[in-house]
Amino acid sequence: MDTIEAELDDYLTRYAATLTAYDSRAAADLWGSPGMILTDRQGAGVLESREAMAAGLERSYPLYRRLGLASVGFERLGHERLSDAVVLVRVRWLFHDGDGRQMTDGFAAYVLRRGEEGFRAFVCVPADDAEKLQALAKEKGVDLFG
């Protein structure tokens, strides 16, 4: 493993830990500002501050709790250096229940930039998380909006 792979794995490990802990502030601290979520359906959402990012994450936590999410892991699928400081990384997120069983997964790509504080995400392109969360909610009988 080269240095950048170790740095990326460290970043993703810290990000997964913030998601497992439902720590929206710590997760937002791993983002640059502004941050953008770019999807097929909703287009681009820009979050101008880390406070806005934390608030957005907080809104998703009740659903994850109702689904029984207990921990988040990842597989780094690959990366490409776009410049000296900017990297595109592809990730498979693994979502587990309290017994350690994988509930679902989700694929995403991130544009990260290395600065004085290490890597920070600036763009996320989730591939299939909305569909998989809907399927999991249906399977578990969980109301996505309740």
mmCIF file of N, CA and C in Angstrom:
data_model
loop_
_atom_site.group_PDB
_atom_site.id
_atom_site.type_symbol
_atom_site.label_atom_id
_atom_site.label_comp_id
_atom_site.label_asym_id
_atom_site.label_seq_id
_atom_site.Cartn_x
_atom_site.Cartn_y
_atom_site.Cartn_z
ATOM 1 N N MET A 1 0.853 -1.167 0.000
ATOM 2 C CA MET A 1 0.000 0.000 0.000
ATOM 3 C C MET A 1 0.902 1.234 0.000
ATOM 4 N N ASP A 2 0.659 2.156 -0.940
ATOM 5 C CA ASP A 2 1.473 3.374 -0.952
ATOM 6 C C ASP A 2 0.898 4.406 0.017
ATOM 7 N N THR A 3 1.593 5.512 0.167
ATOM 8 C CA THR A 3 1.221 6.529 1.147
ATOM 9 C C THR A 3 -0.181 7.067 0.924
ATOM 10 N N ILE A 4 -0.543 7.368 -0.321
ATOM 11 C CA ILE A 4 -1.867 7.945 -0.563
ATOM 12 C C ILE A 4 -2.966 6.939 -0.225
ATOM 13 N N GLU A 5 -2.743 5.659 -0.491
ATOM 14 C CA GLU A 5 -3.749 4.656 -0.139
ATOM 15 C C GLU A 5 -3.949 4.603 1.370
ATOM 16 N N ALA A 6 -2.863 4.676 2.134
ATOM 17 C CA ALA A 6 -2.978 4.690 3.593
ATOM 18 C C ALA A 6 -3.712 5.946 4.067
ATOM 19 N N GLU A 7 -3.429 7.090 3.459
ATOM 20 C CA GLU A 7 -4.123 8.327 3.821
ATOM 21 C C GLU A 7 -5.613 8.241 3.501
ATOM 22 N N LEU A 8 -5.941 7.691 2.334
ATOM 23 C CA LEU A 8 -7.348 7.547 1.950
ATOM 24 C C LEU A 8 -8.071 6.592 2.892
ATOM 25 N N ASP A 9 -7.439 5.472 3.217
ATOM 26 C CA ASP A 9 -8.063 4.517 4.139
ATOM 27 C C ASP A 9 -8.250 5.138 5.516
ATOM 28 N N ASP A 10 -7.285 5.941 5.959
ATOM 29 C CA ASP A 10 -7.431 6.632 7.238
ATOM 30 C C ASP A 10 -8.622 7.584 7.194
ATOM 31 N N TYR A 11 -8.721 8.357 6.123
ATOM 32 C CA TYR A 11 -9.849 9.289 5.968
ATOM 33 C C TYR A 11 -11.173 8.529 5.987
ATOM 34 N N LEU A 12 -11.276 7.473 5.197
ATOM 35 C CA LEU A 12 -12.529 6.711 5.109
ATOM 36 C C LEU A 12 -12.859 6.008 6.422
ATOM 37 N N THR A 13 -11.851 5.543 7.133
ATOM 38 C CA THR A 13 -12.062 4.927 8.441
ATOM 39 C C THR A 13 -12.628 5.952 9.419
ATOM 40 N N ARG A 14 -12.060 7.157 9.421
ATOM 41 C CA ARG A 14 -12.569 8.205 10.306
ATOM 42 C C ARG A 14 -13.985 8.603 9.916
ATOM 43 N N TYR A 15 -14.263 8.697 8.594
ATOM 44 C CA TYR A 15 -15.601 9.062 8.144
ATOM 45 C C TYR A 15 -16.611 7.984 8.549
ATOM 46 N N ALA A 16 -16.269 6.708 8.350
ATOM 47 C CA ALA A 16 -17.156 5.612 8.737
ATOM 48 C C ALA A 16 -17.421 5.640 10.241
ATOM 49 N N ALA A 17 -16.400 5.966 11.030
ATOM 50 C CA ALA A 17 -16.569 6.033 12.490
ATOM 51 C C ALA A 17 -17.545 7.136 12.883
ATOM 52 N N THR A 18 -17.521 8.266 12.177
ATOM 53 C CA THR A 18 -18.462 9.346 12.491
ATOM 54 C C THR A 18 -19.886 8.930 12.160
ATOM 55 N N LEU A 19 -20.043 8.160 11.091
ATOM 56 C CA LEU A 19 -21.376 7.682 10.718
ATOM 57 C C LEU A 19 -21.875 6.648 11.723
ATOM 58 N N THR A 20 -20.994 5.748 12.145
ATOM 59 C CA THR A 20 -21.353 4.747 13.145
ATOM 60 C C THR A 20 -21.781 5.415 14.446
ATOM 61 N N ALA A 21 -21.081 6.483 14.824
ATOM 62 C CA ALA A 21 -21.357 7.182 16.082
ATOM 63 C C ALA A 21 -22.493 8.196 15.952
ATOM 64 N N TYR A 22 -23.061 8.342 14.758
ATOM 65 C CA TYR A 22 -24.080 9.365 14.509
ATOM 66 C C TYR A 22 -23.564 10.739 14.960
ATOM 67 N N ASP A 23 -22.314 11.020 14.658
ATOM 68 C CA ASP A 23 -21.670 12.267 15.061
ATOM 69 C C ASP A 23 -21.609 13.209 13.861
ATOM 70 N N SER A 24 -22.671 13.971 13.682
ATOM 71 C CA SER A 24 -22.794 14.822 12.499
ATOM 72 C C SER A 24 -21.722 15.915 12.457
ATOM 73 N N ARG A 25 -21.346 16.442 13.601
ATOM 74 C CA ARG A 25 -20.319 17.498 13.630
ATOM 75 C C ARG A 25 -18.963 16.947 13.193
ATOM 76 N N ALA A 26 -18.602 15.770 13.702
ATOM 77 C CA ALA A 26 -17.326 15.165 13.312
ATOM 78 C C ALA A 26 -17.340 14.792 11.830
ATOM 79 N N ALA A 27 -18.476 14.313 11.333
ATOM 80 C CA ALA A 27 -18.581 13.992 9.902
ATOM 81 C C ALA A 27 -18.431 15.255 9.069
ATOM 82 N N ALA A 28 -19.101 16.320 9.467
ATOM 83 C CA ALA A 28 -19.015 17.583 8.724
ATOM 84 C C ALA A 28 -17.594 18.144 8.735
ATOM 85 N N ASP A 29 -16.846 17.886 9.803
ATOM 86 C CA ASP A 29 -15.458 18.356 9.872
ATOM 87 C C ASP A 29 -14.563 17.672 8.851
ATOM 88 N N LEU A 30 -15.023 16.557 8.291
ATOM 89 C CA LEU A 30 -14.249 15.861 7.264
ATOM 90 C C LEU A 30 -14.595 16.345 5.855
ATOM 91 N N TRP A 31 -15.408 17.392 5.785
ATOM 92 C CA TRP A 31 -15.775 18.009 4.523
ATOM 93 C C TRP A 31 -15.126 19.377 4.399
ATOM 94 N N GLY A 32 -14.859 19.761 3.150
ATOM 95 C CA GLY A 32 -14.463 21.125 2.860
ATOM 96 C C GLY A 32 -15.722 21.938 2.654
ATOM 97 N N SER A 33 -15.550 23.215 2.491
ATOM 98 C CA SER A 33 -16.710 24.081 2.319
ATOM 99 C C SER A 33 -16.471 25.013 1.134
ATOM 100 N N PRO A 34 -17.438 25.116 0.221
ATOM 101 C CA PRO A 34 -18.718 24.413 0.229
ATOM 102 C C PRO A 34 -18.558 22.956 -0.197
ATOM 103 N N GLY A 35 -19.529 22.144 0.194
ATOM 104 C CA GLY A 35 -19.568 20.754 -0.207
ATOM 105 C C GLY A 35 -20.748 20.534 -1.131
ATOM 106 N N MET A 36 -20.626 19.556 -2.014
ATOM 107 C CA MET A 36 -21.696 19.312 -2.986
ATOM 108 C C MET A 36 -22.028 17.833 -3.050
ATOM 109 N N ILE A 37 -23.324 17.548 -3.063
ATOM 110 C CA ILE A 37 -23.832 16.203 -3.317
ATOM 111 C C ILE A 37 -24.470 16.262 -4.703
ATOM 112 N N LEU A 38 -23.990 15.421 -5.596
ATOM 113 C CA LEU A 38 -24.447 15.428 -6.986
ATOM 114 C C LEU A 38 -25.104 14.088 -7.291
ATOM 115 N N THR A 39 -26.425 14.125 -7.595
ATOM 116 C CA THR A 39 -27.165 12.885 -7.852
ATOM 117 C C THR A 39 -27.848 12.942 -9.209
ATOM 118 N N ASP A 40 -28.275 11.779 -9.669
ATOM 119 C CA ASP A 40 -29.029 11.697 -10.917
ATOM 120 C C ASP A 40 -30.386 12.374 -10.786
ATOM 121 N N ARG A 41 -31.036 12.193 -9.642
ATOM 122 C CA ARG A 41 -32.416 12.629 -9.480
ATOM 123 C C ARG A 41 -32.569 14.063 -9.003
ATOM 124 N N GLN A 42 -31.882 14.396 -7.915
ATOM 125 C CA GLN A 42 -32.080 15.717 -7.333
ATOM 126 C C GLN A 42 -31.103 16.760 -7.861
ATOM 127 N N GLY A 43 -30.247 16.394 -8.756
ATOM 128 C CA GLY A 43 -29.279 17.356 -9.264
ATOM 129 C C GLY A 43 -28.169 17.575 -8.271
ATOM 130 N N ALA A 44 -27.811 18.836 -8.042
ATOM 131 C CA ALA A 44 -26.700 19.168 -7.152
ATOM 132 C C ALA A 44 -27.208 19.942 -5.948
ATOM 133 N N GLY A 45 -26.818 19.467 -4.781
ATOM 134 C CA GLY A 45 -27.110 20.192 -3.552
ATOM 135 C C GLY A 45 -25.810 20.732 -2.995
ATOM 136 N N VAL A 46 -25.763 22.027 -2.763
ATOM 137 C CA VAL A 46 -24.560 22.657 -2.242
ATOM 138 C C VAL A 46 -24.805 23.048 -0.791
ATOM 139 N N LEU A 47 -23.893 22.640 0.056
ATOM 140 C CA LEU A 47 -23.948 22.991 1.471
ATOM 141 C C LEU A 47 -22.821 23.973 1.738
ATOM 142 N N GLU A 48 -23.200 25.192 2.076
ATOM 143 C CA GLU A 48 -22.239 26.295 2.163
ATOM 144 C C GLU A 48 -21.362 26.271 3.408
ATOM 145 N N SER A 49 -21.778 25.536 4.447
ATOM 146 C CA SER A 49 -21.015 25.551 5.693
ATOM 147 C C SER A 49 -21.026 24.173 6.328
ATOM 148 N N ARG A 50 -20.113 23.960 7.244
ATOM 149 C CA ARG A 50 -20.086 22.695 7.971
ATOM 150 C C ARG A 50 -21.314 22.564 8.868
ATOM 151 N N GLU A 51 -21.839 23.684 9.347
ATOM 152 C CA GLU A 51 -23.055 23.641 10.156
ATOM 153 C C GLU A 51 -24.226 23.117 9.324
ATOM 154 N N ALA A 52 -24.327 23.568 8.076
ATOM 155 C CA ALA A 52 -25.389 23.083 7.187
ATOM 156 C C ALA A 52 -25.203 21.597 6.886
ATOM 157 N N MET A 53 -23.948 21.169 6.726
ATOM 158 C CA MET A 53 -23.677 19.752 6.486
ATOM 159 C C MET A 53 -24.093 18.919 7.684
ATOM 160 N N ALA A 54 -23.737 19.367 8.887
ATOM 161 C CA ALA A 54 -24.098 18.643 10.111
ATOM 162 C C ALA A 54 -25.617 18.549 10.240
ATOM 163 N N ALA A 55 -26.310 19.636 9.949
ATOM 164 C CA ALA A 55 -27.775 19.637 10.037
ATOM 165 C C ALA A 55 -28.371 18.657 9.035
ATOM 166 N N GLY A 56 -27.835 18.602 7.832
ATOM 167 C CA GLY A 56 -28.317 17.655 6.828
ATOM 168 C C GLY A 56 -28.123 16.217 7.269
ATOM 169 N N LEU A 57 -26.965 15.923 7.838
ATOM 170 C CA LEU A 57 -26.720 14.572 8.341
ATOM 171 C C LEU A 57 -27.679 14.227 9.478
ATOM 172 N N GLU A 58 -27.913 15.173 10.368
ATOM 173 C CA GLU A 58 -28.830 14.943 11.495
ATOM 174 C C GLU A 58 -30.214 14.532 11.013
ATOM 175 N N ARG A 59 -30.658 15.100 9.900
ATOM 176 C CA ARG A 59 -31.992 14.772 9.377
ATOM 177 C C ARG A 59 -32.084 13.320 8.908
ATOM 178 N N SER A 60 -30.951 12.711 8.517
ATOM 179 C CA SER A 60 -30.980 11.327 8.037
ATOM 180 C C SER A 60 -30.875 10.306 9.169
ATOM 181 N N TYR A 61 -30.389 10.724 10.342
ATOM 182 C CA TYR A 61 -30.127 9.775 11.422
ATOM 183 C C TYR A 61 -31.369 9.048 11.937
ATOM 184 N N PRO A 62 -32.518 9.703 12.096
ATOM 185 C CA PRO A 62 -33.681 8.945 12.594
ATOM 186 C C PRO A 62 -34.031 7.744 11.708
ATOM 187 N N LEU A 63 -33.926 7.897 10.395
ATOM 188 C CA LEU A 63 -34.215 6.780 9.502
ATOM 189 C C LEU A 63 -33.210 5.654 9.717
ATOM 190 N N TYR A 64 -31.925 5.993 9.785
ATOM 191 C CA TYR A 64 -30.909 4.960 9.993
ATOM 192 C C TYR A 64 -31.127 4.232 11.306
ATOM 193 N N ARG A 65 -31.538 4.952 12.332
ATOM 194 C CA ARG A 65 -31.810 4.314 13.627
ATOM 195 C C ARG A 65 -33.015 3.377 13.524
ATOM 196 N N ARG A 66 -34.078 3.820 12.841
ATOM 197 C CA ARG A 66 -35.267 2.962 12.668
ATOM 198 C C ARG A 66 -34.929 1.701 11.873
ATOM 199 N N LEU A 67 -33.984 1.806 10.955
ATOM 200 C CA LEU A 67 -33.570 0.648 10.162
ATOM 201 C C LEU A 67 -32.668 -0.293 10.950
ATOM 202 N N GLY A 68 -32.137 0.172 12.073
ATOM 203 C CA GLY A 68 -31.286 -0.679 12.899
ATOM 204 C C GLY A 68 -29.804 -0.593 12.581
ATOM 205 N N LEU A 69 -29.391 0.473 11.923
ATOM 206 C CA LEU A 69 -27.976 0.626 11.581
ATOM 207 C C LEU A 69 -27.145 0.747 12.849
ATOM 208 N N ALA A 70 -26.133 -0.120 12.976
ATOM 209 C CA ALA A 70 -25.279 -0.104 14.160
ATOM 210 C C ALA A 70 -23.834 0.245 13.830
ATOM 211 N N SER A 71 -23.390 -0.065 12.615
ATOM 212 C CA SER A 71 -22.013 0.268 12.259
ATOM 213 C C SER A 71 -21.873 0.401 10.747
ATOM 214 N N VAL A 72 -20.842 1.150 10.360
ATOM 215 C CA VAL A 72 -20.555 1.403 8.954
ATOM 216 C C VAL A 72 -19.100 1.025 8.693
ATOM 217 N N GLY A 73 -18.890 0.277 7.640
ATOM 218 C CA GLY A 73 -17.549 -0.048 7.174
ATOM 219 C C GLY A 73 -17.425 0.368 5.722
ATOM 220 N N PHE A 74 -16.313 0.039 5.105
ATOM 221 C CA PHE A 74 -16.125 0.437 3.710
ATOM 222 C C PHE A 74 -15.128 -0.473 3.011
ATOM 223 N N GLU A 75 -15.202 -0.457 1.711
ATOM 224 C CA GLU A 75 -14.169 -1.006 0.831
ATOM 225 C C GLU A 75 -13.785 0.118 -0.115
ATOM 226 N N ARG A 76 -12.518 0.462 -0.130
ATOM 227 C CA ARG A 76 -12.043 1.448 -1.113
ATOM 228 C C ARG A 76 -11.855 0.692 -2.419
ATOM 229 N N LEU A 77 -12.625 1.077 -3.428
ATOM 230 C CA LEU A 77 -12.624 0.349 -4.696
ATOM 231 C C LEU A 77 -11.549 0.839 -5.658
ATOM 232 N N GLY A 78 -11.089 2.041 -5.447
ATOM 233 C CA GLY A 78 -10.045 2.587 -6.312
ATOM 234 C C GLY A 78 -9.932 4.076 -6.124
ATOM 235 N N HIS A 79 -8.873 4.608 -6.666
ATOM 236 C CA HIS A 79 -8.676 6.055 -6.603
ATOM 237 C C HIS A 79 -7.869 6.501 -7.810
ATOM 238 N N GLU A 80 -8.000 7.786 -8.103
ATOM 239 C CA GLU A 80 -7.253 8.390 -9.207
ATOM 240 C C GLU A 80 -6.817 9.783 -8.773
ATOM 241 N N ARG A 81 -5.542 10.032 -8.892
ATOM 242 C CA ARG A 81 -5.031 11.375 -8.601
ATOM 243 C C ARG A 81 -5.419 12.287 -9.758
ATOM 244 N N LEU A 82 -6.110 13.356 -9.431
ATOM 245 C CA LEU A 82 -6.506 14.325 -10.452
ATOM 246 C C LEU A 82 -5.507 15.480 -10.530
ATOM 247 N N SER A 83 -4.798 15.717 -9.435
ATOM 248 C CA SER A 83 -3.737 16.726 -9.378
ATOM 249 C C SER A 83 -2.875 16.385 -8.161
ATOM 250 N N ASP A 84 -1.964 17.254 -7.809
ATOM 251 C CA ASP A 84 -1.124 16.986 -6.634
ATOM 252 C C ASP A 84 -1.944 16.847 -5.366
ATOM 253 N N ALA A 85 -2.999 17.631 -5.220
ATOM 254 C CA ALA A 85 -3.776 17.651 -3.983
ATOM 255 C C ALA A 85 -5.162 17.037 -4.104
ATOM 256 N N VAL A 86 -5.657 16.804 -5.324
ATOM 257 C CA VAL A 86 -7.045 16.364 -5.534
ATOM 258 C C VAL A 86 -7.068 14.906 -5.997
ATOM 259 N N VAL A 87 -7.946 14.127 -5.333
ATOM 260 C CA VAL A 87 -8.065 12.698 -5.612
ATOM 261 C C VAL A 87 -9.539 12.342 -5.778
ATOM 262 N N LEU A 88 -9.828 11.500 -6.744
ATOM 263 C CA LEU A 88 -11.147 10.893 -6.910
ATOM 264 C C LEU A 88 -11.059 9.503 -6.289
ATOM 265 N N VAL A 89 -11.937 9.213 -5.341
ATOM 266 C CA VAL A 89 -11.924 7.899 -4.693
ATOM 267 C C VAL A 89 -13.316 7.274 -4.811
ATOM 268 N N ARG A 90 -13.332 5.979 -5.126
ATOM 269 C CA ARG A 90 -14.585 5.230 -5.236
ATOM 270 C C ARG A 90 -14.686 4.290 -4.034
ATOM 271 N N VAL A 91 -15.873 4.278 -3.428
ATOM 272 C CA VAL A 91 -16.060 3.576 -2.159
ATOM 273 C C VAL A 91 -17.338 2.738 -2.192
ATOM 274 N N ARG A 92 -17.262 1.594 -1.570
ATOM 275 C CA ARG A 92 -18.459 0.794 -1.273
ATOM 276 C C ARG A 92 -18.646 0.867 0.237
ATOM 277 N N TRP A 93 -19.731 1.503 0.666
ATOM 278 C CA TRP A 93 -20.057 1.595 2.091
ATOM 279 C C TRP A 93 -20.818 0.348 2.488
ATOM 280 N N LEU A 94 -20.506 -0.194 3.664
ATOM 281 C CA LEU A 94 -21.123 -1.411 4.178
ATOM 282 C C LEU A 94 -21.863 -1.069 5.469
ATOM 283 N N PHE A 95 -23.152 -1.310 5.493
ATOM 284 C CA PHE A 95 -23.997 -0.953 6.627
ATOM 285 C C PHE A 95 -24.415 -2.224 7.368
ATOM 286 N N HIS A 96 -24.099 -2.277 8.680
ATOM 287 C CA HIS A 96 -24.325 -3.471 9.484
ATOM 288 C C HIS A 96 -25.319 -3.205 10.616
ATOM 289 N N ASP A 97 -26.015 -4.273 11.011
ATOM 290 C CA ASP A 97 -26.930 -4.180 12.153
ATOM 291 C C ASP A 97 -26.172 -4.465 13.445
ATOM 292 N N GLY A 98 -26.884 -4.497 14.556
ATOM 293 C CA GLY A 98 -26.275 -4.699 15.860
ATOM 294 C C GLY A 98 -25.616 -6.060 16.042
ATOM 295 N N ASP A 99 -25.988 -7.027 15.215
ATOM 296 C CA ASP A 99 -25.373 -8.355 15.274
ATOM 297 C C ASP A 99 -24.203 -8.485 14.307
ATOM 298 N N GLY A 100 -23.865 -7.384 13.630
ATOM 299 C CA GLY A 100 -22.744 -7.415 12.695
ATOM 300 C C GLY A 100 -23.096 -7.912 11.305
ATOM 301 N N ARG A 101 -24.376 -8.173 11.075
ATOM 302 C CA ARG A 101 -24.798 -8.628 9.742
ATOM 303 C C ARG A 101 -24.919 -7.438 8.803
ATOM 304 N N GLN A 102 -24.474 -7.640 7.575
ATOM 305 C CA GLN A 102 -24.603 -6.566 6.592
ATOM 306 C C GLN A 102 -26.065 -6.408 6.209
ATOM 307 N N MET A 103 -26.556 -5.172 6.366
ATOM 308 C CA MET A 103 -27.942 -4.853 6.030
ATOM 309 C C MET A 103 -28.067 -4.477 4.562
ATOM 310 N N THR A 104 -27.148 -3.643 4.116
ATOM 311 C CA THR A 104 -27.130 -3.179 2.733
ATOM 312 C C THR A 104 -25.758 -2.566 2.476
ATOM 313 N N ASP A 105 -25.576 -2.075 1.288
ATOM 314 C CA ASP A 105 -24.354 -1.376 0.943
ATOM 315 C C ASP A 105 -24.721 -0.207 0.046
ATOM 316 N N GLY A 106 -23.752 0.580 -0.294
ATOM 317 C CA GLY A 106 -23.973 1.708 -1.185
ATOM 318 C C GLY A 106 -22.660 2.132 -1.808
ATOM 319 N N PHE A 107 -22.730 2.510 -3.056
ATOM 320 C CA PHE A 107 -21.530 2.929 -3.777
ATOM 321 C C PHE A 107 -21.536 4.436 -3.950
ATOM 322 N N ALA A 108 -20.358 5.047 -3.837
ATOM 323 C CA ALA A 108 -20.233 6.493 -4.011
ATOM 324 C C ALA A 108 -18.829 6.817 -4.493
ATOM 325 N N ALA A 109 -18.730 7.962 -5.122
ATOM 326 C CA ALA A 109 -17.428 8.516 -5.514
ATOM 327 C C ALA A 109 -17.294 9.872 -4.844
ATOM 328 N N TYR A 110 -16.090 10.190 -4.421
ATOM 329 C CA TYR A 110 -15.809 11.448 -3.733
ATOM 330 C C TYR A 110 -14.635 12.139 -4.403
ATOM 331 N N VAL A 111 -14.718 13.449 -4.477
ATOM 332 C CA VAL A 111 -13.571 14.256 -4.845
ATOM 333 C C VAL A 111 -13.038 14.842 -3.546
ATOM 334 N N LEU A 112 -11.824 14.450 -3.206
ATOM 335 C CA LEU A 112 -11.172 14.888 -1.980
ATOM 336 C C LEU A 112 -9.999 15.801 -2.327
ATOM 337 N N ARG A 113 -9.748 16.740 -1.436
ATOM 338 C CA ARG A 113 -8.563 17.593 -1.599
ATOM 339 C C ARG A 113 -7.759 17.549 -0.310
ATOM 340 N N ARG A 114 -6.447 17.362 -0.468
ATOM 341 C CA ARG A 114 -5.553 17.343 0.685
ATOM 342 C C ARG A 114 -5.121 18.765 0.990
ATOM 343 N N GLY A 115 -5.324 19.160 2.240
ATOM 344 C CA GLY A 115 -4.886 20.464 2.719
ATOM 345 C C GLY A 115 -4.084 20.296 3.987
ATOM 346 N N GLU A 116 -3.949 21.363 4.731
ATOM 347 C CA GLU A 116 -3.175 21.324 5.983
ATOM 348 C C GLU A 116 -3.760 20.343 6.991
ATOM 349 N N GLU A 117 -5.087 20.178 6.977
ATOM 350 C CA GLU A 117 -5.759 19.272 7.915
ATOM 351 C C GLU A 117 -5.885 17.852 7.373
ATOM 352 N N GLY A 118 -5.289 17.560 6.231
ATOM 353 C CA GLY A 118 -5.435 16.257 5.593
ATOM 354 C C GLY A 118 -6.529 16.324 4.538
ATOM 355 N N PHE A 119 -7.066 15.171 4.177
ATOM 356 C CA PHE A 119 -8.102 15.123 3.146
ATOM 357 C C PHE A 119 -9.425 15.659 3.670
ATOM 358 N N ARG A 120 -10.148 16.336 2.787
ATOM 359 C CA ARG A 120 -11.516 16.784 3.014
ATOM 360 C C ARG A 120 -12.293 16.505 1.731
ATOM 361 N N ALA A 121 -13.541 16.085 1.873
ATOM 362 C CA ALA A 121 -14.415 15.853 0.721
ATOM 363 C C ALA A 121 -15.006 17.186 0.272
ATOM 364 N N PHE A 122 -15.118 17.355 -1.032
ATOM 365 C CA PHE A 122 -15.772 18.535 -1.591
ATOM 366 C C PHE A 122 -16.953 18.156 -2.473
ATOM 367 N N VAL A 123 -16.923 16.952 -3.046
ATOM 368 C CA VAL A 123 -18.022 16.475 -3.896
ATOM 369 C C VAL A 123 -18.272 15.004 -3.575
ATOM 370 N N CYS A 124 -19.547 14.643 -3.445
ATOM 371 C CA CYS A 124 -19.951 13.247 -3.306
ATOM 372 C C CYS A 124 -20.961 12.938 -4.401
ATOM 373 N N VAL A 125 -20.752 11.822 -5.083
ATOM 374 C CA VAL A 125 -21.701 11.340 -6.084
ATOM 375 C C VAL A 125 -22.154 9.944 -5.636
ATOM 376 N N PRO A 126 -23.287 9.884 -4.902
ATOM 377 C CA PRO A 126 -23.796 8.572 -4.489
ATOM 378 C C PRO A 126 -24.431 7.879 -5.686
ATOM 379 N N ALA A 127 -24.194 6.579 -5.809
ATOM 380 C CA ALA A 127 -24.684 5.862 -6.987
ATOM 381 C C ALA A 127 -26.040 5.205 -6.765
ATOM 382 N N ASP A 128 -26.259 4.597 -5.598
ATOM 383 C CA ASP A 128 -27.448 3.753 -5.453
ATOM 384 C C ASP A 128 -28.019 3.719 -4.052
ATOM 385 N N ASP A 129 -27.585 4.604 -3.181
ATOM 386 C CA ASP A 129 -28.015 4.518 -1.781
ATOM 387 C C ASP A 129 -29.506 4.749 -1.595
ATOM 388 N N ALA A 130 -30.100 5.665 -2.335
ATOM 389 C CA ALA A 130 -31.532 5.946 -2.172
ATOM 390 C C ALA A 130 -32.368 4.707 -2.491
ATOM 391 N N GLU A 131 -32.060 4.046 -3.592
ATOM 392 C CA GLU A 131 -32.811 2.852 -3.979
ATOM 393 C C GLU A 131 -32.638 1.734 -2.962
ATOM 394 N N LYS A 132 -31.411 1.552 -2.494
ATOM 395 C CA LYS A 132 -31.146 0.471 -1.546
ATOM 396 C C LYS A 132 -31.780 0.755 -0.187
ATOM 397 N N LEU A 133 -31.779 2.010 0.240
ATOM 398 C CA LEU A 133 -32.443 2.351 1.500
ATOM 399 C C LEU A 133 -33.945 2.143 1.397
ATOM 400 N N GLN A 134 -34.535 2.486 0.246
ATOM 401 C CA GLN A 134 -35.959 2.260 0.053
ATOM 402 C C GLN A 134 -36.286 0.775 0.111
ATOM 403 N N ALA A 135 -35.464 -0.042 -0.540
ATOM 404 C CA ALA A 135 -35.692 -1.489 -0.529
ATOM 405 C C ALA A 135 -35.545 -2.054 0.882
ATOM 406 N N LEU A 136 -34.547 -1.601 1.626
ATOM 407 C CA LEU A 136 -34.346 -2.068 2.996
ATOM 408 C C LEU A 136 -35.510 -1.655 3.892
ATOM 409 N N ALA A 137 -35.960 -0.418 3.736
ATOM 410 C CA ALA A 137 -37.086 0.074 4.534
ATOM 411 C C ALA A 137 -38.341 -0.763 4.233
ATOM 412 N N LYS A 138 -38.583 -1.060 2.975
ATOM 413 C CA LYS A 138 -39.744 -1.867 2.605
ATOM 414 C C LYS A 138 -39.641 -3.260 3.206
ATOM 415 N N GLU A 139 -38.451 -3.852 3.117
ATOM 416 C CA GLU A 139 -38.217 -5.182 3.682
ATOM 417 C C GLU A 139 -38.455 -5.215 5.187
ATOM 418 N N LYS A 140 -38.068 -4.160 5.878
ATOM 419 C CA LYS A 140 -38.205 -4.088 7.328
ATOM 420 C C LYS A 140 -39.532 -3.475 7.775
ATOM 421 N N GLY A 141 -40.327 -2.992 6.822
ATOM 422 C CA GLY A 141 -41.593 -2.368 7.172
ATOM 423 C C GLY A 141 -41.423 -1.025 7.863
ATOM 424 N N VAL A 142 -40.385 -0.315 7.489
ATOM 425 C CA VAL A 142 -40.082 0.988 8.089
ATOM 426 C C VAL A 142 -40.541 2.102 7.171
ATOM 427 N N ASP A 143 -41.299 3.036 7.719
ATOM 428 C CA ASP A 143 -41.763 4.208 6.966
ATOM 429 C C ASP A 143 -40.598 5.167 6.778
ATOM 430 N N LEU A 144 -40.249 5.455 5.532
ATOM 431 C CA LEU A 144 -39.124 6.349 5.244
ATOM 432 C C LEU A 144 -39.356 7.769 5.757
ATOM 433 N N PHE A 145 -40.598 8.137 5.899
ATOM 434 C CA PHE A 145 -40.896 9.527 6.252
ATOM 435 C C PHE A 145 -41.451 9.676 7.668
ATOM 436 N N GLY A 146 -41.555 8.559 8.395
ATOM 437 C CA GLY A 146 -42.185 8.592 9.710
ATOM 438 C C GLY A 146 -41.220 8.779 10.787
#
